[in-house]
PDB file of C-alpha atoms in Angstrom:
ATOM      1  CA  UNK A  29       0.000   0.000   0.000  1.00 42.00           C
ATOM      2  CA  UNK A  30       1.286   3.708  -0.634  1.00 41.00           C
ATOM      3  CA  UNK A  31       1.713   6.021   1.847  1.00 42.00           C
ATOM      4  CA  UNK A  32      -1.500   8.197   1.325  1.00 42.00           C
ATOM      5  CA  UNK A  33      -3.443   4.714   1.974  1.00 43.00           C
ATOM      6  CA  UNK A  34      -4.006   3.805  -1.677  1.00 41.00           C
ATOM      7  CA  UNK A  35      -3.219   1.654  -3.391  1.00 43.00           C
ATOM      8  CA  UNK A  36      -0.732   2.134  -6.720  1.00 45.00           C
ATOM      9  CA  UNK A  37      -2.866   2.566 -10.033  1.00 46.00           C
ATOM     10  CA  UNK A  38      -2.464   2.638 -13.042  1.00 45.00           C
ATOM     11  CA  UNK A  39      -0.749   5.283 -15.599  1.00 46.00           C
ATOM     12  CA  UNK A  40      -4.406   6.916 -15.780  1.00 48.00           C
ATOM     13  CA  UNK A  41      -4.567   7.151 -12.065  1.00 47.00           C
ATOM     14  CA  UNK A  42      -1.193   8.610 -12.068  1.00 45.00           C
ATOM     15  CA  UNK A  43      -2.142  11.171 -15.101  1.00 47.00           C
ATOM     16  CA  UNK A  44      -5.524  11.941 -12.445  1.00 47.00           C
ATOM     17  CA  UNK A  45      -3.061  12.662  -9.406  1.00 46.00           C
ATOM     18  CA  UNK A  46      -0.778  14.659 -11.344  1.00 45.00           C
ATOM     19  CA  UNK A  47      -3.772  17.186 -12.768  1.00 47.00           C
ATOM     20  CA  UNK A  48      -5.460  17.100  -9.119  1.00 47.00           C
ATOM     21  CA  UNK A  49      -2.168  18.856  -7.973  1.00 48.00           C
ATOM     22  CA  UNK A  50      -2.649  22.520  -7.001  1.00 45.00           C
ATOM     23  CA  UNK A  51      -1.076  25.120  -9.151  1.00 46.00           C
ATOM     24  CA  UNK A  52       1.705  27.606  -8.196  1.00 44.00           C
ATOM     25  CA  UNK A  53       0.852  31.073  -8.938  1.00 45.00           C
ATOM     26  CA  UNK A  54       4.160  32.352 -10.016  1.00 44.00           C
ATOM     27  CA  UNK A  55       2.719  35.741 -10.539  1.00 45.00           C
ATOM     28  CA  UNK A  56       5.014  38.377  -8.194  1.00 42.00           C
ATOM     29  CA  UNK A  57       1.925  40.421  -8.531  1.00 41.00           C
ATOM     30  CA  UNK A  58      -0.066  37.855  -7.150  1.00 39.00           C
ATOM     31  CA  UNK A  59      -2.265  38.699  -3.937  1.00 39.00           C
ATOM     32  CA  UNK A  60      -1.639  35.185  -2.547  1.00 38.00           C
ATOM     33  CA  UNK A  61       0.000  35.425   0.949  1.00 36.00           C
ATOM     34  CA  UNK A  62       2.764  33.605   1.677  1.00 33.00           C
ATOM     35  CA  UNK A  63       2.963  32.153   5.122  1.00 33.00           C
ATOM     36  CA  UNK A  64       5.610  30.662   7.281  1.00 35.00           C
ATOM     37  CA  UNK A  65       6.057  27.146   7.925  1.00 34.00           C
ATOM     38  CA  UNK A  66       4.088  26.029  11.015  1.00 36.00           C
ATOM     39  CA  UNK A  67       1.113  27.293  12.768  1.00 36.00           C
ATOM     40  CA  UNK A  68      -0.560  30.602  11.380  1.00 37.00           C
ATOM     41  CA  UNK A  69       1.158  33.834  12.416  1.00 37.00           C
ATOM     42  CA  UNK A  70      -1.892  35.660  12.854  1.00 37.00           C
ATOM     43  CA  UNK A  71      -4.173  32.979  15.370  1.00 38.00           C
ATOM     44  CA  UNK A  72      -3.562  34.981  18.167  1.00 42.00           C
ATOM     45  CA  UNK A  73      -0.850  37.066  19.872  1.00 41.00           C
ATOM     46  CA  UNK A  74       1.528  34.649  20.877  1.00 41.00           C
ATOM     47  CA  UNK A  75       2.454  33.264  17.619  1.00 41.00           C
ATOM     48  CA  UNK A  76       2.374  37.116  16.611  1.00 43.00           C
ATOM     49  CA  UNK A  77       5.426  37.591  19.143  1.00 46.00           C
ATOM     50  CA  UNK A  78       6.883  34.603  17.659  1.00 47.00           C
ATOM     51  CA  UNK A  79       6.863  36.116  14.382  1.00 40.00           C
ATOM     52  CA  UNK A  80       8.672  39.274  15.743  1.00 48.00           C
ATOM     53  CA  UNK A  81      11.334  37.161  17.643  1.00 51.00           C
ATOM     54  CA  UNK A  82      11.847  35.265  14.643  1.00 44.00           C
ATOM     55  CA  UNK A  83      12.745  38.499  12.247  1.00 44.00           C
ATOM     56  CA  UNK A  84      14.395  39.623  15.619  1.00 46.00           C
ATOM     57  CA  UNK A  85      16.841  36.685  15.384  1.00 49.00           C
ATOM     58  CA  UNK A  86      17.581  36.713  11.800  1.00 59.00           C
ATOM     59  CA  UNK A  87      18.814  40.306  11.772  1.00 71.00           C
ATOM     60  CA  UNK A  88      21.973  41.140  14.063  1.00 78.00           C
ATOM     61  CA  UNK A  89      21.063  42.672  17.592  1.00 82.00           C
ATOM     62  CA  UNK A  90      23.205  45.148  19.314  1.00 77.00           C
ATOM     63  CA  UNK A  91      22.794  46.147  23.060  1.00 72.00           C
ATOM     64  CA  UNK A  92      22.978  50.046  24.094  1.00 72.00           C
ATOM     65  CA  UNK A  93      26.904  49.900  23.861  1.00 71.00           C
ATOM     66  CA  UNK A  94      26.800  48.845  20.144  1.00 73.00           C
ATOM     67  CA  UNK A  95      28.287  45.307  20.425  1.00 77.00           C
ATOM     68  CA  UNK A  96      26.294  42.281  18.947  1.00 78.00           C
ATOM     69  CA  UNK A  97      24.439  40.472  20.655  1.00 82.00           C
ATOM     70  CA  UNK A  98      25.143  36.172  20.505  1.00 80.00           C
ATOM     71  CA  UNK A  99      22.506  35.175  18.340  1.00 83.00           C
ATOM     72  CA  UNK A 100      21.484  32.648  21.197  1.00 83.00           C
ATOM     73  CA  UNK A 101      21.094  34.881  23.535  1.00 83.00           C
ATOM     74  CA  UNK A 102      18.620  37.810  21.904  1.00 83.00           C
ATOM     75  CA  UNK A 103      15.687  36.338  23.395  1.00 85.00           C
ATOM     76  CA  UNK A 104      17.131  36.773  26.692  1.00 84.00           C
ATOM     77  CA  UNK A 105      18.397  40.183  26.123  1.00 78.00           C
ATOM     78  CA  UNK A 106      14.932  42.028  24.614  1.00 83.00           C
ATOM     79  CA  UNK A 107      13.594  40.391  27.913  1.00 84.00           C
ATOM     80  CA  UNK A 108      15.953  41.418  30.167  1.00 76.00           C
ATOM     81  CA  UNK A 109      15.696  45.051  28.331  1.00 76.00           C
ATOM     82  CA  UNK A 110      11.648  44.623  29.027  1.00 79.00           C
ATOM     83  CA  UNK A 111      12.115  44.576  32.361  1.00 75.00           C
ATOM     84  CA  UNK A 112      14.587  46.982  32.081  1.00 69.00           C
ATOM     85  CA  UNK A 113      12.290  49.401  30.806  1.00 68.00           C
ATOM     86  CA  UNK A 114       9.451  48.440  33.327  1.00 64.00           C
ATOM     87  CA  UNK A 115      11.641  48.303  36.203  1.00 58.00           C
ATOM     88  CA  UNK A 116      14.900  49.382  37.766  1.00 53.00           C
ATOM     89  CA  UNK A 117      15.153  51.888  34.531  1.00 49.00           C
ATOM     90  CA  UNK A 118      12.039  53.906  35.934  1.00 53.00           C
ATOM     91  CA  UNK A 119      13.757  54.288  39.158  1.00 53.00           C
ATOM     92  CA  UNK A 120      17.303  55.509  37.355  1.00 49.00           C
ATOM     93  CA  UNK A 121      15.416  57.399  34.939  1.00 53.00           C
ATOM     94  CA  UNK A 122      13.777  59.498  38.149  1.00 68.00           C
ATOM     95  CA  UNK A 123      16.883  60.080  39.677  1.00 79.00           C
ATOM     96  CA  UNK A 124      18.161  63.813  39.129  1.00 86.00           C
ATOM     97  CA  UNK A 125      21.376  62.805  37.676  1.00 87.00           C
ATOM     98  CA  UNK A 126      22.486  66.498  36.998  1.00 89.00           C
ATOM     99  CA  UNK A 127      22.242  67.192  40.211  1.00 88.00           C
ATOM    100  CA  UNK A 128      23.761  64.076  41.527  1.00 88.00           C
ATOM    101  CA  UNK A 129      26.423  64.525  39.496  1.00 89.00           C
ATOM    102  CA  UNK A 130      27.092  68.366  40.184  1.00 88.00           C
ATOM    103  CA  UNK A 131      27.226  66.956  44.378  1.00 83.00           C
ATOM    104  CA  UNK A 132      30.029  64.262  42.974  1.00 82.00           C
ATOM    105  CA  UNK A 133      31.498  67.333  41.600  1.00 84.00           C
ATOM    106  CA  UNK A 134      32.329  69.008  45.145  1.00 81.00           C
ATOM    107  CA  UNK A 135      32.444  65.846  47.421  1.00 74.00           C
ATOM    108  CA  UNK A 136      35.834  64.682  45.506  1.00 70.00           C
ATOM    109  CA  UNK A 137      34.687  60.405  46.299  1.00 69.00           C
ATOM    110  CA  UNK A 138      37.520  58.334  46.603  1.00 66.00           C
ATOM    111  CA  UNK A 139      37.408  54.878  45.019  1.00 59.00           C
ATOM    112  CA  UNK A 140      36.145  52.559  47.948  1.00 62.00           C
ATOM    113  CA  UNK A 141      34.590  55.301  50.038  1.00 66.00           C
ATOM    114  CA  UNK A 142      30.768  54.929  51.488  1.00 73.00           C
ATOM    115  CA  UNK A 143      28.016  56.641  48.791  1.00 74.00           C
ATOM    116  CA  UNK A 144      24.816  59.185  50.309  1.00 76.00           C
ATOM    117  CA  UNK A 145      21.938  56.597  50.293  1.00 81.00           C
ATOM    118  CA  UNK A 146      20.420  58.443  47.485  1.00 80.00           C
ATOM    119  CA  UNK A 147      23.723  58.052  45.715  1.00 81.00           C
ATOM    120  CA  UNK A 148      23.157  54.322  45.856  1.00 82.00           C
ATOM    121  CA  UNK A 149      19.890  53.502  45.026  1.00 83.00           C
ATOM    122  CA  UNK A 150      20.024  55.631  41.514  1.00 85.00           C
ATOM    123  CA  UNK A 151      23.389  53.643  41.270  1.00 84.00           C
ATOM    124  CA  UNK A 152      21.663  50.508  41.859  1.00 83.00           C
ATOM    125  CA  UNK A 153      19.012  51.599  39.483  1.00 81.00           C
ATOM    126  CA  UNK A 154      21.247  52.034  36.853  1.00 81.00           C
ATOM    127  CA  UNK A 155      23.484  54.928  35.392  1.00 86.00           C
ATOM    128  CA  UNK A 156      22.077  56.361  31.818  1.00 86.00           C
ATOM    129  CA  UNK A 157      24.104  56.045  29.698  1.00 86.00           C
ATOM    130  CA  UNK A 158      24.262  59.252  28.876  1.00 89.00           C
ATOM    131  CA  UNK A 159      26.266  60.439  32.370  1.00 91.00           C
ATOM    132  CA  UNK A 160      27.465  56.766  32.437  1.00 91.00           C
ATOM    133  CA  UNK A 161      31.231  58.688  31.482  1.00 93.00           C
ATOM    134  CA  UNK A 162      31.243  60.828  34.143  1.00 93.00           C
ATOM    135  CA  UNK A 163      29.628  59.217  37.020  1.00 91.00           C
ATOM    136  CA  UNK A 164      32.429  56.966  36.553  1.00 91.00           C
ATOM    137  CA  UNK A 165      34.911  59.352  36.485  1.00 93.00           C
ATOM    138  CA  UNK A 166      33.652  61.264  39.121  1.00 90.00           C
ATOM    139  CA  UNK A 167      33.107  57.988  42.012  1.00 86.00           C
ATOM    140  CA  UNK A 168      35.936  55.961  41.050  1.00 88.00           C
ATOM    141  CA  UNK A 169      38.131  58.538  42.489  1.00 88.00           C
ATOM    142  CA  UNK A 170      39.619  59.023  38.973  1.00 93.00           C
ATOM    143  CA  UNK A 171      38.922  62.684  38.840  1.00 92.00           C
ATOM    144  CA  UNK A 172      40.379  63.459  41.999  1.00 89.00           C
ATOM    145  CA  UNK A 173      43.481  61.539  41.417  1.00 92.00           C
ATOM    146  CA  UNK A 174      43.835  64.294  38.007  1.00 94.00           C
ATOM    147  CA  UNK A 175      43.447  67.450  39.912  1.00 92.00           C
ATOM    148  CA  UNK A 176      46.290  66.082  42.211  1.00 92.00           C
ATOM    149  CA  UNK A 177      48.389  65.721  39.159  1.00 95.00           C
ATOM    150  CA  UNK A 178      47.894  68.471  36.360  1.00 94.00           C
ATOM    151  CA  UNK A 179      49.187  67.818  33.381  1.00 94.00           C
ATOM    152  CA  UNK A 180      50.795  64.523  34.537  1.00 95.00           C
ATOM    153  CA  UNK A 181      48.920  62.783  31.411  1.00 95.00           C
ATOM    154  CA  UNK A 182      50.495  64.646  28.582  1.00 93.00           C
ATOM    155  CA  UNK A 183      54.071  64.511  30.636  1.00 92.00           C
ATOM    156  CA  UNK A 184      53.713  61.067  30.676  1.00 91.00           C
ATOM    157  CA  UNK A 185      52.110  60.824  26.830  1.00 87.00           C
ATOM    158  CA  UNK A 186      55.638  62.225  25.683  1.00 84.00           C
ATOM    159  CA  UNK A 187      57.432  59.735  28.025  1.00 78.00           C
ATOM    160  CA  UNK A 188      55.287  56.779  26.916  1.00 69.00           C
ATOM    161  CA  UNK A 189      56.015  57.110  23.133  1.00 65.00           C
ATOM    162  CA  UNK A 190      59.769  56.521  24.018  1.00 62.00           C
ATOM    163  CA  UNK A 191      59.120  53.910  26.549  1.00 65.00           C
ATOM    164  CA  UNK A 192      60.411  51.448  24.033  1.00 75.00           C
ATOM    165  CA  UNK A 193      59.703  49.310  21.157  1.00 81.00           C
ATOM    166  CA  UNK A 194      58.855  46.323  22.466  1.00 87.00           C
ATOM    167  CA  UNK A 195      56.182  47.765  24.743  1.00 89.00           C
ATOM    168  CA  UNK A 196      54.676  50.233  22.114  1.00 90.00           C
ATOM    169  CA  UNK A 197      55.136  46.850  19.567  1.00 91.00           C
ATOM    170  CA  UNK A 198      52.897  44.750  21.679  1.00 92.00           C
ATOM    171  CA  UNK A 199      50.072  47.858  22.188  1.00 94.00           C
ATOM    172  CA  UNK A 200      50.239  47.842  18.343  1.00 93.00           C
ATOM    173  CA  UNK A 201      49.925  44.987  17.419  1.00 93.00           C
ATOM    174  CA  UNK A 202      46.212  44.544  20.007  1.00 94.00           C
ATOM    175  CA  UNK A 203      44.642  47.433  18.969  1.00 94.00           C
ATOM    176  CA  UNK A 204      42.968  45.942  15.662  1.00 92.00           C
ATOM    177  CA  UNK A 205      41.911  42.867  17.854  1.00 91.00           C
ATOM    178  CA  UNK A 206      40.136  45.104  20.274  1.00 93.00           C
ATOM    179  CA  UNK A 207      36.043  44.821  19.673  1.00 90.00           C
ATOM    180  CA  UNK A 208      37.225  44.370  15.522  1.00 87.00           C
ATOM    181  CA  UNK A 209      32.891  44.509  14.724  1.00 82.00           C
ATOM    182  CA  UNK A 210      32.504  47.503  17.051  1.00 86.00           C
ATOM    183  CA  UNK A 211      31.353  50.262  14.751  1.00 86.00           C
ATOM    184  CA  UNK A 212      32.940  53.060  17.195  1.00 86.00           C
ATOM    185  CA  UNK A 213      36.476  51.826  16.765  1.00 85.00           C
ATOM    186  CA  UNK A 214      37.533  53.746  14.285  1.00 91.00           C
ATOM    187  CA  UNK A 215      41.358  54.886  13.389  1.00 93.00           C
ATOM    188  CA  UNK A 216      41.106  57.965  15.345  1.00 94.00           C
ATOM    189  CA  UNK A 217      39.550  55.903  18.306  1.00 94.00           C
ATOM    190  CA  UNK A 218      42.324  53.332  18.239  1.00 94.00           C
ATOM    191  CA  UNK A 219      44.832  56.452  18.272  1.00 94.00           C
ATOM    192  CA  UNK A 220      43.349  57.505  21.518  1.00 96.00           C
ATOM    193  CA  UNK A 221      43.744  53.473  22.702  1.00 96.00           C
ATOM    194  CA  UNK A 222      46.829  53.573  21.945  1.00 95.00           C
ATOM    195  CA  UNK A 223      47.390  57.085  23.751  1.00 94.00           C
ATOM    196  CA  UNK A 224      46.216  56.234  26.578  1.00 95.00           C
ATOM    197  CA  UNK A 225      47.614  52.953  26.902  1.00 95.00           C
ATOM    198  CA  UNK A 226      51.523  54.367  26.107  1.00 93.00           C
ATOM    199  CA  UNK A 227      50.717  56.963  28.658  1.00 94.00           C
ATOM    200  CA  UNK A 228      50.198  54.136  31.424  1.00 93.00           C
ATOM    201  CA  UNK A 229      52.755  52.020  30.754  1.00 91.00           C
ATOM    202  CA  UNK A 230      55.154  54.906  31.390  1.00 90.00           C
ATOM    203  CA  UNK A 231      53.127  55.600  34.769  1.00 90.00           C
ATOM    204  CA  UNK A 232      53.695  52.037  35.700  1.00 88.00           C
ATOM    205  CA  UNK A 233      56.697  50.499  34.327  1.00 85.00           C
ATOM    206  CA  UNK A 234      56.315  47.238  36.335  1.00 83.00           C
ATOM    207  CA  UNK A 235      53.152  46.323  34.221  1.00 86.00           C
ATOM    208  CA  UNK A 236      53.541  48.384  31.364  1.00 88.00           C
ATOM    209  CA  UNK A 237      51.572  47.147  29.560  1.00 90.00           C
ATOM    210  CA  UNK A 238      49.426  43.784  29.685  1.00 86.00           C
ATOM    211  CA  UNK A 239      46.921  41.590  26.963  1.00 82.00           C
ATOM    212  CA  UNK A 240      43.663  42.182  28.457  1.00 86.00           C
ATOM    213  CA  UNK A 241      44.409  46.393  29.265  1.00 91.00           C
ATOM    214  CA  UNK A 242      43.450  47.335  25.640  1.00 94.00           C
ATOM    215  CA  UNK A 243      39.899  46.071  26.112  1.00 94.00           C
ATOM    216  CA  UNK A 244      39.505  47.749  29.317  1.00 94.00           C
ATOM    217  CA  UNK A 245      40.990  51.224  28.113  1.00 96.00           C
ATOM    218  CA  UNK A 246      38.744  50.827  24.989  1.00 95.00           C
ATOM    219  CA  UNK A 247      35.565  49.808  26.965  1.00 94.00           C
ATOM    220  CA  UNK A 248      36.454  53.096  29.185  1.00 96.00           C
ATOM    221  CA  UNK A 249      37.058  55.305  26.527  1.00 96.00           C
ATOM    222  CA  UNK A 250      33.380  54.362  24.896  1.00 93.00           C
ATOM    223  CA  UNK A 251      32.138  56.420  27.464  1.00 94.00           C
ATOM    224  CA  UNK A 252      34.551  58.815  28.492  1.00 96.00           C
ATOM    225  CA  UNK A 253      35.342  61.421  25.886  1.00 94.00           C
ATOM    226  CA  UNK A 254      38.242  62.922  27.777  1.00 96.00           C
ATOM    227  CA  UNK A 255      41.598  60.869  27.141  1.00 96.00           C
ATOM    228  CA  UNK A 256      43.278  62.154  30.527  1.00 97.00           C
ATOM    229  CA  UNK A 257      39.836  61.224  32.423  1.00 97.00           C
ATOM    230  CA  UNK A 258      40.134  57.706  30.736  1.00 97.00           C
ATOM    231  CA  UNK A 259      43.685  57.591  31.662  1.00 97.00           C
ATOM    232  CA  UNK A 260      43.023  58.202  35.226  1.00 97.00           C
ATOM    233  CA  UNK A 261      39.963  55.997  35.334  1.00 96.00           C
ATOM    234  CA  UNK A 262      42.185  53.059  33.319  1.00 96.00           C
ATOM    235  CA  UNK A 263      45.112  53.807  36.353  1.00 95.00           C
ATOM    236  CA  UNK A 264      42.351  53.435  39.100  1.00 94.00           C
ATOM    237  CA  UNK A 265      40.878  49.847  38.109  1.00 93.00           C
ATOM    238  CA  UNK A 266      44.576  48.599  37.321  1.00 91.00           C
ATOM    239  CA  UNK A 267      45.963  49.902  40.824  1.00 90.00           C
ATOM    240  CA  UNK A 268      42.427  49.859  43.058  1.00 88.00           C
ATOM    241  CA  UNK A 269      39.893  47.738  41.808  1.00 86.00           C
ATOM    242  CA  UNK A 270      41.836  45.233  39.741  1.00 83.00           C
ATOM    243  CA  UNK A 271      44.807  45.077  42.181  1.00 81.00           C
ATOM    244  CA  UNK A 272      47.543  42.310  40.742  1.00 74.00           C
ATOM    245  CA  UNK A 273      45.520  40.823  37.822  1.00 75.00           C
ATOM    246  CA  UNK A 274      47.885  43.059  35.592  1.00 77.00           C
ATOM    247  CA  UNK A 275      50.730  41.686  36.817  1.00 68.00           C
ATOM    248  CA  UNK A 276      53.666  39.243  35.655  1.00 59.00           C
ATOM    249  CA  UNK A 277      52.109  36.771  38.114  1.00 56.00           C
ATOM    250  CA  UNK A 278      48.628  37.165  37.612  1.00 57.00           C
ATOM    251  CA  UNK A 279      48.315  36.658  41.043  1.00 56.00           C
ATOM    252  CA  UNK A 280      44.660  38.145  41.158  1.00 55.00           C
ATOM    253  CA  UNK A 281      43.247  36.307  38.317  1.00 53.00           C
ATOM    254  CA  UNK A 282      44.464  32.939  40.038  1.00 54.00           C
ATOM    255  CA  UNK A 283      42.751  34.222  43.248  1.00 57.00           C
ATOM    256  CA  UNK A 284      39.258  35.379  41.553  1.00 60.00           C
ATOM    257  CA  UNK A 285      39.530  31.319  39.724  1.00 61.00           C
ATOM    258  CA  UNK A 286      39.672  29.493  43.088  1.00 60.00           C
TER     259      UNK A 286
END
């Protein structure tokens, strides 16, 4: 027996199947709609949303930084930004980060020192992006540690382009492999990278420079627009927040793995 329950025929049944088939408008014109495989888009709103995930995942998807999103993982991200929107980003969003910012200004925070409670719950809430620069800046410490030294950056600019070849060889040759698909790293950005990170590495000639600092400088520098603030923010997580992961040891990174 065939598959379809009948059994085979003869050459006139076959001729009767084969004009019983339906015909293919190939007509671009045509007002035939053409449907995805699988249960009708339109039955209700589910499927709808399934529609809109699937042209969501065939299309890249980057997050509010401008780097893609894993293609397994956009589901998870427009939630997460959902609830984003719904949630904590209310709270931010109510927060008078001008003025916040303008306090920060006069209180001169030190990296490690204890935040106003209204500090902390808009930080907990979320920066926007938009003052994401400077409220970094400001409560790292970073822009404390720069009115301490003026003019220290550019000194040590001119100092870092001599600090040898094999240092300003090995900043070189990272600063293509840093975020390659980011659309912001442009020549003129990676000449700030590589700016910044010369001017460090003649701050700090025990770690001069490290794989791994180029991403942080360039993940800084996305958001500060100041090279000397980025400097001084890139010199606070190597020496305060990221104490000895930039080292020849690597004693922190073994410490954060156990």
């Amino acid at each position: 027996a065939s598959i379809s329950g009948v059994a085979p025929g003869t050459a006139q049944d076959a001729r009767s199947r084969t004009r019983s088939r339906p015909k293919i408008d190939k007509n671009p014109s045509s007002t035939a709609e053409l449907r995805p495989c699988g249960p009708s888009m339109t039955s209700n709103t589910r499927t709808g949303a399934h529609a809109g995930d699937l042209a969501t995942r065939a299309l890249p998807v980057a997050d509010d930084h401008g780097f893609e999103v894993p293609r397994s993982l956009v589901s998870k991200y427009l939630a997460h930004q959902e609830r984003r929107r719904g949630g904590a980003a209310a709270a931010g969003a109510a927060a008078d980060w001008p003025s916040l910012l303008a306090q920060a200004r006069s209180k001169r925070y030190r990296t490690g020192a204890a935040l106003p409670p209204l500090w902390t719950a808009a930080v907990r809430a979320g920066v926007p992006t938009a003052h994401r620069g400077e409220a970094w800046v400001l409560l790292s410490g970073a822009a404390q540690r720069r009115a301490e030294h003026p003019g220290l950056y550019e000194q040590l600019l001119r100092e870092g382009a001599g600090a040898g070849a094999e240092v300003a060889d090995q900043i070189q040759r990272d600063l293509p492999r840093t975020f390659p698909a980011h659309p912001r790293l442009t020549p003129a950005f990676l000449g700030r990278l590589r700016n910044v990170l010369l001017a460090y590495a003649a701050r700090n000639p025990e770690v001069a420079y490290c794989q791994g600092m180029n991403f942080v400088a360039a993940a800084v520098l996305l958001f500060v627009d100041d090279d000397a603030d980025a400097f001084w923010l890139l010199a606070v997580i190597v020496e305060e927040v990221l104490v000895d992961h930039y080292v020849q040891s690597m004693l922190g990174h073994q410490v954060d793995q156990q």
